[in-house]
Short mmCIF file of C-alpha atoms and ligand atoms in Angstrom, two decimals:
data_model
loop_
_atom_site.label_atom_id
_atom_site.label_comp_id
_atom_site.label_asym_id
_atom_site.label_seq_id
_atom_site.Cartn_x
_atom_site.Cartn_y
_atom_site.Cartn_z
CA MET A 1 0.00 0.00 0.00
CA SER A 2 2.85 2.33 0.83
CA TRP A 3 4.36 1.69 -2.60
CA TRP A 4 1.08 2.62 -4.31
CA LEU A 5 0.46 5.66 -2.10
CA ALA A 6 3.97 6.92 -2.90
CA ALA A 7 3.35 6.29 -6.62
CA ARG A 8 0.23 8.46 -6.30
CA SER A 9 2.19 11.15 -4.35
CA ILE A 10 -0.04 10.71 -1.30
CA ASP A 11 1.68 11.79 1.91
CA HIS A 12 1.52 8.94 4.46
CA VAL A 13 3.18 7.12 7.35
CA VAL A 14 3.48 3.35 7.98
CA LEU A 15 3.18 2.36 11.65
CA GLU A 16 4.33 -1.06 12.91
CA ARG A 17 4.13 -2.27 16.50
CA GLY A 18 7.22 -4.48 16.18
CA GLU A 19 9.89 -4.88 13.50
CA VAL A 20 9.39 -5.05 9.75
CA ALA A 21 8.09 -8.59 8.96
CA ASN A 22 6.98 -8.88 12.57
CA THR A 23 4.63 -11.86 12.20
CA TRP A 24 7.28 -13.85 10.32
CA ARG A 25 9.76 -13.18 13.15
CA THR A 26 7.51 -13.87 16.11
CA GLU A 27 4.58 -16.12 15.17
CA ARG A 28 5.99 -18.92 13.01
CA TRP A 29 7.60 -22.24 13.83
CA ASP A 30 11.31 -22.90 13.17
CA SER A 31 11.07 -25.23 10.17
CA LEU A 32 8.29 -23.33 8.36
CA THR A 33 8.88 -22.58 4.70
CA LEU A 34 6.48 -20.65 2.49
CA LEU A 35 4.00 -22.91 0.71
CA THR A 36 4.00 -20.53 -2.24
CA PRO A 37 6.95 -20.93 -4.64
CA ASN A 38 9.53 -18.11 -4.83
CA TRP A 39 8.21 -16.78 -8.15
CA GLN A 40 4.87 -16.25 -6.42
CA SER A 41 5.93 -13.53 -3.99
CA ARG A 42 5.45 -10.61 -6.37
CA LEU A 43 5.03 -7.23 -4.72
CA PRO A 44 4.39 -3.89 -6.48
CA GLY A 45 7.45 -2.96 -8.53
CA HIS A 46 9.31 -6.07 -7.39
CA GLY A 47 9.44 -9.56 -8.92
CA TYR A 48 11.58 -12.58 -8.01
CA GLU A 49 15.20 -12.06 -9.04
CA GLY A 50 16.93 -15.18 -7.67
CA ASP A 51 17.95 -18.39 -9.45
CA ASP A 52 15.47 -20.71 -7.71
CA PRO A 53 11.97 -19.58 -8.79
CA ASP A 54 10.41 -22.93 -7.90
CA GLY A 55 11.98 -23.14 -4.40
CA PHE A 56 10.29 -22.23 -1.13
CA ARG A 57 11.62 -19.55 1.24
CA THR A 58 12.61 -20.34 4.81
CA MET A 59 11.49 -17.92 7.53
CA GLN A 60 14.92 -16.19 7.55
CA GLU A 61 14.71 -15.78 3.78
CA THR A 62 11.15 -14.50 4.05
CA ILE A 63 12.14 -11.90 6.66
CA ALA A 64 15.10 -10.81 4.50
CA PHE A 65 12.82 -10.56 1.44
CA ILE A 66 10.27 -8.35 3.25
CA GLU A 67 13.04 -6.23 4.82
CA ARG A 68 14.54 -5.66 1.39
CA TYR A 69 11.17 -4.69 -0.04
CA ALA A 70 10.60 -2.26 2.84
CA SER A 71 13.94 -0.61 1.99
CA LEU A 72 12.80 -0.15 -1.65
CA VAL A 73 9.57 1.64 -0.67
CA PRO A 74 10.17 5.42 -0.46
CA VAL A 75 8.54 5.87 2.98
CA SER A 76 10.34 4.11 5.82
CA VAL A 77 8.35 2.11 8.37
CA ARG A 78 8.08 3.55 11.91
CA THR A 79 8.79 0.45 13.95
CA HIS A 80 7.98 -0.22 17.64
CA CYS A 81 4.96 2.03 17.22
CA PRO A 82 1.84 0.14 18.37
CA VAL A 83 -1.45 1.81 17.46
CA THR A 84 -3.63 1.86 20.56
CA SER A 85 -6.67 3.71 19.18
CA VAL A 86 -8.19 4.84 15.88
CA ARG A 87 -11.29 7.07 16.09
CA SER A 88 -13.26 9.30 13.69
CA ILE A 89 -12.70 13.02 14.21
CA GLY A 90 -14.34 15.59 11.90
CA ASP A 91 -13.85 14.45 8.32
CA GLY A 92 -10.86 12.24 9.21
CA TYR A 93 -9.29 10.12 11.92
CA GLN A 94 -7.20 10.39 15.06
CA VAL A 95 -4.61 7.65 15.41
CA VAL A 96 -3.08 7.26 18.86
CA THR A 97 0.22 5.41 19.18
CA GLN A 98 2.90 4.98 21.78
CA GLN A 99 5.01 7.41 19.72
CA GLY A 100 2.43 10.17 19.50
CA THR A 101 -0.91 11.03 17.91
CA TRP A 102 -1.64 11.59 14.23
CA ARG A 103 -4.54 13.36 12.52
CA CYS A 104 -5.22 12.07 9.01
CA LYS A 105 -7.88 11.99 6.31
CA ALA A 106 -7.67 8.26 5.66
CA VAL A 107 -6.50 5.11 7.43
CA VAL A 108 -5.60 1.71 5.93
CA LEU A 109 -5.83 -1.17 8.40
CA ALA A 110 -3.16 -3.70 7.39
CA THR A 111 -2.79 -5.38 10.76
CA GLY A 112 -3.24 -8.92 9.47
CA ALA A 113 -5.90 -11.62 9.50
CA PHE A 114 -4.23 -14.02 11.90
CA ASN A 115 -3.89 -12.15 15.20
CA ILE A 116 -5.93 -14.17 17.73
CA ALA A 117 -5.96 -17.98 17.86
CA GLN A 118 -9.48 -19.42 17.56
CA VAL A 119 -9.38 -22.11 20.21
CA PRO A 120 -12.68 -23.89 21.01
CA LYS A 121 -14.22 -23.19 24.43
CA LEU A 122 -14.03 -26.88 25.37
CA SER A 123 -10.24 -26.47 25.67
CA ALA A 124 -10.98 -25.18 29.20
CA GLU A 125 -12.48 -28.56 30.14
CA LEU A 126 -9.37 -30.59 29.27
CA PRO A 127 -7.39 -32.19 32.11
CA SER A 128 -4.88 -29.73 33.60
CA GLY A 129 -1.96 -32.11 33.04
CA ILE A 130 -2.26 -31.74 29.27
CA ALA A 131 -0.11 -28.94 27.82
CA GLN A 132 -1.95 -26.77 25.28
CA LEU A 133 -0.52 -24.37 22.71
CA ASN A 134 -1.61 -22.88 19.39
CA ALA A 135 0.12 -22.94 16.00
CA ALA A 136 1.62 -19.45 16.52
CA GLN A 137 3.19 -20.63 19.81
CA TYR A 138 4.54 -23.95 18.46
CA ARG A 139 8.26 -23.82 17.58
CA ASN A 140 9.64 -27.38 17.18
CA PRO A 141 9.13 -30.98 18.44
CA GLU A 142 11.89 -30.59 21.06
CA GLY A 143 9.94 -27.76 22.71
CA LEU A 144 7.08 -30.12 23.62
CA GLU A 145 6.86 -32.46 26.58
CA ALA A 146 7.76 -36.08 25.88
CA GLY A 147 4.82 -38.23 24.74
CA GLY A 148 2.05 -38.24 22.18
CA VAL A 149 0.52 -35.13 20.64
CA MET A 150 -3.02 -34.38 19.49
CA VAL A 151 -3.03 -31.81 16.68
CA VAL A 152 -6.46 -30.23 16.17
CA GLY A 153 -7.12 -28.94 12.65
CA ALA A 154 -5.98 -30.31 9.29
CA ALA A 155 -5.40 -27.20 7.19
CA ALA A 156 -1.85 -26.20 6.14
CA SER A 157 -0.57 -25.49 9.68
CA GLY A 158 -2.10 -28.56 11.36
CA ALA A 159 -1.03 -30.94 8.59
CA GLN A 160 2.53 -29.54 8.53
CA ILE A 161 2.90 -29.71 12.31
CA ALA A 162 1.49 -33.26 12.36
CA ASP A 163 3.96 -34.27 9.62
CA GLU A 164 6.91 -32.78 11.53
CA LEU A 165 5.95 -34.26 14.91
CA GLN A 166 5.28 -37.77 13.57
CA ARG A 167 8.61 -37.75 11.69
CA SER A 168 10.35 -36.68 14.92
CA GLY A 169 9.12 -39.88 16.57
CA ARG A 170 6.06 -38.49 18.41
CA PRO A 171 2.85 -40.45 17.92
CA VAL A 172 0.34 -37.96 16.50
CA THR A 173 -3.45 -38.04 16.54
CA LEU A 174 -4.87 -35.57 14.02
CA VAL A 175 -8.36 -34.19 14.61
CA VAL A 176 -9.86 -33.59 11.17
CA GLY A 177 -12.68 -31.16 10.44
CA GLU A 178 -13.65 -29.70 7.08
CA HIS A 179 -10.44 -29.40 5.04
CA VAL A 180 -9.19 -28.57 1.55
CA ARG A 181 -7.11 -31.36 0.01
CA ALA A 182 -4.54 -30.29 -2.59
CA PRO A 183 -1.58 -32.04 -4.25
CA ARG A 184 1.73 -30.17 -4.38
CA MET A 185 2.22 -31.20 -8.02
CA TYR A 186 -0.37 -31.95 -10.73
CA ARG A 187 0.45 -33.07 -14.27
CA GLY A 188 4.11 -32.18 -13.62
CA ARG A 189 3.39 -28.57 -12.54
CA ASP A 190 3.11 -26.97 -9.11
CA ILE A 191 -0.46 -26.45 -7.95
CA GLN A 192 0.21 -22.73 -7.57
CA TRP A 193 1.22 -22.63 -11.25
CA TRP A 194 -2.22 -24.06 -12.07
CA MET A 195 -4.01 -21.64 -9.70
CA ASP A 196 -2.16 -18.71 -11.25
CA ALA A 197 -2.24 -19.72 -14.93
CA SER A 198 -5.91 -20.77 -14.93
CA GLY A 199 -6.92 -17.43 -13.40
CA LEU A 200 -8.42 -19.02 -10.27
CA ASN A 201 -6.19 -16.95 -7.99
CA ASP A 202 -7.45 -13.80 -9.72
CA GLU A 203 -11.13 -14.67 -9.26
CA ARG A 204 -12.77 -11.55 -7.81
CA TYR A 205 -14.81 -11.26 -4.64
CA ASP A 206 -17.82 -9.98 -6.57
CA GLN A 207 -17.73 -12.99 -8.93
CA VAL A 208 -18.02 -15.86 -6.43
CA GLU A 209 -21.40 -17.32 -5.61
CA ASN A 210 -20.99 -17.62 -1.84
CA LEU A 211 -18.53 -15.00 -0.65
CA ARG A 212 -19.07 -15.61 3.06
CA ARG A 213 -18.14 -19.26 2.55
CA ALA A 214 -15.22 -18.47 0.24
CA ARG A 215 -13.83 -16.14 2.91
CA SER A 216 -14.09 -18.77 5.64
CA LEU A 217 -12.50 -21.69 3.73
CA SER A 218 -9.40 -23.13 5.35
CA SER A 219 -6.01 -23.11 3.61
CA PHE A 220 -4.90 -25.85 1.19
CA GLN A 221 -3.30 -28.90 2.88
CA LEU A 222 0.04 -27.91 1.42
CA ALA A 223 3.67 -27.45 2.43
CA GLY A 224 6.72 -26.00 0.69
CA TYR A 225 9.22 -28.82 1.27
CA ALA A 226 12.25 -29.26 -1.01
CA ASP A 227 11.10 -32.81 -1.90
CA ARG A 228 7.67 -31.40 -2.90
CA ARG A 229 5.94 -34.11 -0.90
CA ASN A 230 2.23 -33.99 -0.20
CA ILE A 231 0.92 -33.57 3.31
CA ASP A 232 -2.62 -34.75 2.58
CA LEU A 233 -4.30 -37.22 4.92
CA ASN A 234 -3.13 -40.28 2.94
CA SER A 235 0.50 -39.11 3.24
CA LEU A 236 0.08 -38.52 6.98
CA THR A 237 -1.62 -41.90 7.52
CA SER A 238 1.29 -43.58 5.72
CA LEU A 239 3.64 -41.99 8.25
CA GLY A 240 1.58 -43.41 11.11
CA VAL A 241 -0.57 -40.41 12.04
CA LYS A 242 -3.94 -41.51 13.45
CA LEU A 243 -6.99 -39.66 12.07
CA VAL A 244 -10.09 -38.88 14.13
CA GLY A 245 -13.24 -36.80 13.43
CA ARG A 246 -14.11 -33.30 14.66
CA LEU A 247 -13.86 -32.57 18.39
CA ALA A 248 -17.36 -32.91 19.79
CA GLY A 249 -16.88 -32.65 23.55
CA VAL A 250 -14.90 -33.52 26.68
CA ARG A 251 -16.33 -35.74 29.41
CA GLU A 252 -14.46 -36.89 32.52
CA GLY A 253 -11.10 -36.32 30.86
CA LYS A 254 -12.10 -38.19 27.73
CA VAL A 255 -12.28 -36.44 24.39
CA GLN A 256 -15.20 -37.21 22.10
CA PHE A 257 -15.13 -37.02 18.30
CA SER A 258 -17.99 -36.71 15.84
CA GLY A 259 -18.65 -39.55 13.39
CA SER A 260 -18.21 -37.23 10.40
CA LEU A 261 -14.64 -38.17 9.41
CA ARG A 262 -15.55 -40.33 6.43
CA ASN A 263 -18.05 -37.77 5.08
CA LEU A 264 -15.60 -34.90 5.47
CA CYS A 265 -12.91 -36.85 3.61
CA GLU A 266 -15.32 -37.78 0.81
CA LEU A 267 -16.32 -34.13 0.49
CA ALA A 268 -12.66 -33.04 0.32
CA ASP A 269 -11.96 -35.69 -2.36
CA LEU A 270 -14.98 -34.55 -4.36
CA LYS A 271 -13.86 -30.92 -4.24
CA LEU A 272 -10.29 -31.85 -5.13
CA ASN A 273 -11.50 -33.71 -8.21
CA ARG A 274 -13.63 -30.70 -9.17
CA LEU A 275 -10.57 -28.46 -8.88
CA LEU A 276 -8.50 -30.83 -11.02
CA ASN A 277 -11.36 -30.95 -13.59
CA THR A 278 -11.21 -27.15 -13.75
CA PHE A 279 -7.45 -27.32 -14.42
CA ASP A 280 -7.94 -30.01 -17.11
CA ASP A 281 -10.70 -28.01 -18.82
CA TRP A 282 -8.58 -24.88 -18.76
CA ALA A 283 -5.57 -26.78 -20.17
CA ALA A 284 -7.68 -28.24 -23.00
CA ALA A 285 -9.29 -24.88 -23.81
CA ASN A 286 -5.94 -23.08 -23.85
CA GLY A 287 -3.93 -25.60 -25.84
CA VAL A 288 -1.55 -26.55 -23.02
CA SER A 289 -2.70 -30.17 -22.52
CA ASP A 290 0.24 -31.49 -24.54
CA ALA A 291 2.77 -29.33 -22.68
CA VAL A 292 1.91 -30.97 -19.32
CA ASP A 293 1.75 -34.59 -18.14
CA PRO A 294 -1.45 -36.62 -18.69
CA ALA A 295 -4.40 -36.03 -16.39
CA HIS A 296 -4.75 -38.35 -13.40
CA ARG A 297 -6.69 -38.52 -10.15
CA PRO A 298 -5.24 -39.17 -6.68
CA GLU A 299 -6.28 -42.18 -4.64
CA PRO A 300 -9.36 -41.35 -2.48
CA THR A 301 -8.58 -40.57 1.16
CA ARG A 302 -8.20 -43.76 3.19
CA VAL A 303 -10.30 -43.74 6.35
CA GLU A 304 -10.57 -46.70 8.73
CA ALA A 305 -13.98 -48.38 8.79
CA SER A 306 -14.88 -47.21 12.32
CA PRO A 307 -12.72 -44.28 13.43
CA PRO A 308 -12.71 -43.90 17.24
CA LEU A 309 -15.46 -41.73 18.70
CA GLY A 310 -13.66 -41.17 21.98
CA LEU A 311 -10.16 -41.14 23.47
CA ASP A 312 -8.82 -41.23 27.01
CA LEU A 313 -5.90 -38.82 26.59
CA GLY A 314 -4.01 -40.17 29.59
CA ARG A 315 -4.28 -43.81 28.50
CA ALA A 316 -3.38 -42.91 24.91
CA GLY A 317 -0.18 -41.24 26.19
CA ILE A 318 -1.15 -37.81 24.84
CA ARG A 319 0.61 -35.08 26.79
CA THR A 320 0.20 -32.09 24.47
CA ILE A 321 -2.53 -30.56 22.31
CA VAL A 322 -1.62 -28.20 19.47
CA TRP A 323 -4.56 -26.06 18.35
CA ALA A 324 -4.24 -25.45 14.62
CA THR A 325 -7.84 -24.26 14.42
CA GLY A 326 -7.29 -20.92 12.74
CA PHE A 327 -6.98 -17.29 13.71
CA ARG A 328 -9.06 -14.13 13.56
CA PRO A 329 -8.11 -10.46 13.33
CA ASP A 330 -7.75 -8.24 16.41
CA TYR A 331 -9.47 -4.85 16.16
CA SER A 332 -9.62 -4.21 19.91
CA TRP A 333 -7.84 -0.87 19.32
CA LEU A 334 -10.31 0.29 16.63
CA ASP A 335 -12.79 2.78 18.13
CA VAL A 336 -14.90 3.04 14.97
CA PRO A 337 -18.13 0.97 15.09
CA VAL A 338 -17.55 -1.13 11.95
CA VAL A 339 -16.82 -4.53 13.53
CA ASP A 340 -19.55 -7.20 13.69
CA LEU A 341 -20.36 -9.50 16.62
CA LYS A 342 -17.93 -12.13 15.34
CA GLY A 343 -15.08 -9.60 15.36
CA ASN A 344 -14.96 -9.15 11.56
CA ILE A 345 -14.86 -5.77 9.93
CA ARG A 346 -17.77 -4.89 7.61
CA HIS A 347 -16.30 -3.91 4.23
CA ASP A 348 -16.90 -4.11 0.51
CA GLY A 349 -13.70 -5.37 -1.09
CA GLY A 350 -11.63 -3.56 1.56
CA VAL A 351 -13.61 -0.29 1.44
CA VAL A 352 -15.28 0.33 4.82
CA MET A 353 -18.44 1.94 3.45
CA GLU A 354 -19.79 2.95 6.87
CA SER A 355 -16.73 5.07 7.63
CA PRO A 356 -15.47 7.05 4.60
CA GLY A 357 -11.68 7.11 4.36
CA LEU A 358 -11.23 3.80 6.18
CA TYR A 359 -9.82 0.78 4.30
CA VAL A 360 -8.71 -2.72 5.26
CA MET A 361 -6.44 -5.21 3.53
CA GLY A 362 -4.69 -8.55 3.98
CA LEU A 363 -7.92 -10.48 4.71
CA PRO A 364 -8.99 -13.76 3.03
CA PHE A 365 -10.70 -13.15 -0.36
CA LEU A 366 -10.71 -9.39 0.32
CA ARG A 367 -10.91 -8.55 -3.39
CA ARG A 368 -9.52 -11.73 -4.97
CA ARG A 369 -8.92 -15.37 -4.13
CA LYS A 370 -5.21 -14.55 -3.75
CA SER A 371 -5.84 -11.64 -1.33
CA SER A 372 -4.42 -13.42 1.72
CA LEU A 373 -1.25 -14.44 -0.13
CA ILE A 374 1.81 -12.20 -0.31
CA ASP A 375 1.31 -12.39 -4.09
CA GLY A 376 -2.21 -10.99 -3.81
CA VAL A 377 -1.75 -7.82 -1.79
CA GLY A 378 -0.22 -5.79 -4.64
CA ASP A 379 -3.35 -5.81 -6.82
CA ASP A 380 -5.58 -5.13 -3.80
CA ALA A 381 -3.35 -2.22 -2.74
CA ARG A 382 -3.49 -0.76 -6.27
CA ASP A 383 -7.32 -0.89 -6.28
CA LEU A 384 -7.72 0.42 -2.73
CA SER A 385 -5.20 3.23 -3.24
CA ALA A 386 -7.36 4.38 -6.18
CA TYR A 387 -10.43 4.51 -3.91
CA LEU A 388 -8.37 6.33 -1.28
CA ALA A 389 -7.05 8.86 -3.82
CA SER A 390 -10.55 9.59 -5.05
CA HIS A 391 -11.76 10.00 -1.44
CA LEU A 392 -9.01 12.57 -0.79
CA GLY A 393 -9.76 14.27 -4.12
CA ALA A 394 -13.45 14.52 -3.25
CA GLN A 395 -12.57 16.02 0.16
CA CYS A 396 -10.33 18.66 -1.48
CA THR A 397 -13.02 19.72 -3.93
CA GLY A 398 -15.69 19.52 -1.22
CA LYS A 399 -17.78 16.93 -3.15
C1 FAD B 1 1.52 -20.11 9.30
C2 FAD B 1 1.28 -19.23 8.11
C3 FAD B 1 1.90 -19.54 6.92
C4 FAD B 1 1.69 -18.74 5.80
N1 FAD B 1 2.30 -19.08 4.63
C5 FAD B 1 2.15 -18.29 3.55
C6 FAD B 1 2.80 -18.58 2.32
O1 FAD B 1 3.49 -19.58 2.19
N2 FAD B 1 2.63 -17.72 1.28
C7 FAD B 1 1.86 -16.60 1.36
O2 FAD B 1 1.76 -15.86 0.37
N3 FAD B 1 1.20 -16.31 2.50
C8 FAD B 1 1.32 -17.13 3.58
N4 FAD B 1 0.66 -16.84 4.74
C9 FAD B 1 -0.23 -15.69 4.74
C10 FAD B 1 0.58 -14.46 5.11
O3 FAD B 1 0.60 -14.31 6.49
C11 FAD B 1 0.00 -13.28 4.49
O4 FAD B 1 0.12 -13.38 3.11
C12 FAD B 1 0.77 -12.01 4.87
O5 FAD B 1 1.40 -12.13 6.11
C13 FAD B 1 -0.18 -10.87 4.99
O6 FAD B 1 0.58 -9.74 5.30
P1 FAD B 1 -0.05 -8.57 6.11
O7 FAD B 1 0.99 -7.51 6.13
O8 FAD B 1 -1.41 -8.25 5.60
O9 FAD B 1 -0.30 -9.18 7.56
P2 FAD B 1 0.73 -9.60 8.70
O10 FAD B 1 1.91 -10.30 8.13
O11 FAD B 1 -0.07 -10.27 9.75
O12 FAD B 1 1.26 -8.20 9.24
C14 FAD B 1 0.46 -7.34 10.03
C15 FAD B 1 1.40 -6.40 10.77
O13 FAD B 1 0.64 -5.47 11.52
C16 FAD B 1 1.28 -5.28 12.78
N5 FAD B 1 0.25 -4.83 13.73
C17 FAD B 1 -0.82 -5.53 14.19
N6 FAD B 1 -1.54 -4.77 15.05
C18 FAD B 1 -0.90 -3.58 15.14
C19 FAD B 1 -1.14 -2.38 15.87
N7 FAD B 1 -2.21 -2.24 16.69
N8 FAD B 1 -0.27 -1.34 15.73
C20 FAD B 1 0.79 -1.44 14.89
N9 FAD B 1 1.07 -2.55 14.19
C21 FAD B 1 0.23 -3.61 14.31
C22 FAD B 1 1.84 -6.64 13.13
O14 FAD B 1 2.90 -6.56 14.05
C23 FAD B 1 2.31 -7.16 11.75
O15 FAD B 1 3.64 -6.83 11.48
C24 FAD B 1 0.84 -17.61 5.88
C25 FAD B 1 0.22 -17.31 7.09
C26 FAD B 1 0.43 -18.10 8.19
C27 FAD B 1 -0.27 -17.75 9.48
#
């Protein structure tokens, strides 16, 4: 956004509570690599320049990449400057920080989508001897107590953490809810190549049938490992990970699971096949079928005939629970009444219609399917900076 505001000669400041690339420094586990290939971290005015476009960045490389980008943007970031309040004043806003107060005509909220871990209330009923942490607190297998681990959630974070823990010798039970199965490679190309080339990543928020659902979908079961291995449920089962259905309750120290595992896996397989059909159709329509490997379909997800409906954590040797159940944004410092009861901001493609001059970005499917990817923010920032410029223009001319 700063790059686009500078390109439009709009005077602005960028306020950051920590360091540049703060979330990548403080909220990610040690072995994490981006699940998007290097070529797919395009930011305004900046493409990939290295010699490994198909590789996946480590956290250190990701931090260095964002730091470098920040140094290319004309306005430098004011770090260690937490915003504690934003309120409407006259025809603009007052922004209070620990480094002083600003008055401005417009504010862009770019504080991230993944601030507060969404941990189910029943976590409070679990036996006190079981250690609990969320995906942003997890660092590595050595940091956990000895013994088995229950990982709750089978999106990208949960599946990656389950893969790492099981490989480290910990027996893992993976609690599986609704999930999005995706192969790393399809017909010899990376899945992100297909998402990008077929235009699916560019699908707009005003083109999808059910936007609320599209915005709440979990991430692809995907990892950016050098061997390009899958981390879908079949791969995890082959490693020895035990699959169970959604968490349904806790009674007398025993955890109960719903009987939905088989249905959820069938649904994920069905949706995966639909996605692959879309790729095949696009390849045929665009004359690239011969340039890629032949079409194929992955083996359906293997689920045992009667997955357990309950588990005594103590008897099963489970000492730790990792909650990989998603995150939500934190707007506790926003004193403008535009947040709904679930804590989500009401906006139309990032424009907060109820409060002129207020914009938000970095949220899932904000304006496009790719909005919550590094690769997606550039186009969103371009669009939103145009709205912001026209808002300032209208204020100047009094319209
Ligand atoms: C585990 C995980 C893995 C991911 N992997 C990938 C991937 O492989 N590829 C990809 O493209 N995307 C990935 N993402 C998504 C990625 O996080 C987003 O694409 C990207 O971080 C969005 O950037 P952002 O600047 O909008 O938000 P964030 O990175 O969350 O940055 C928000 C910033 O706002 C600051 N902030 C928050 N509140 C305040 C305040 N009150 N005052 C001042 N500053 C504040 C924070 O310190 C932070 O630096 C991943 C996300 C997670 C959680």
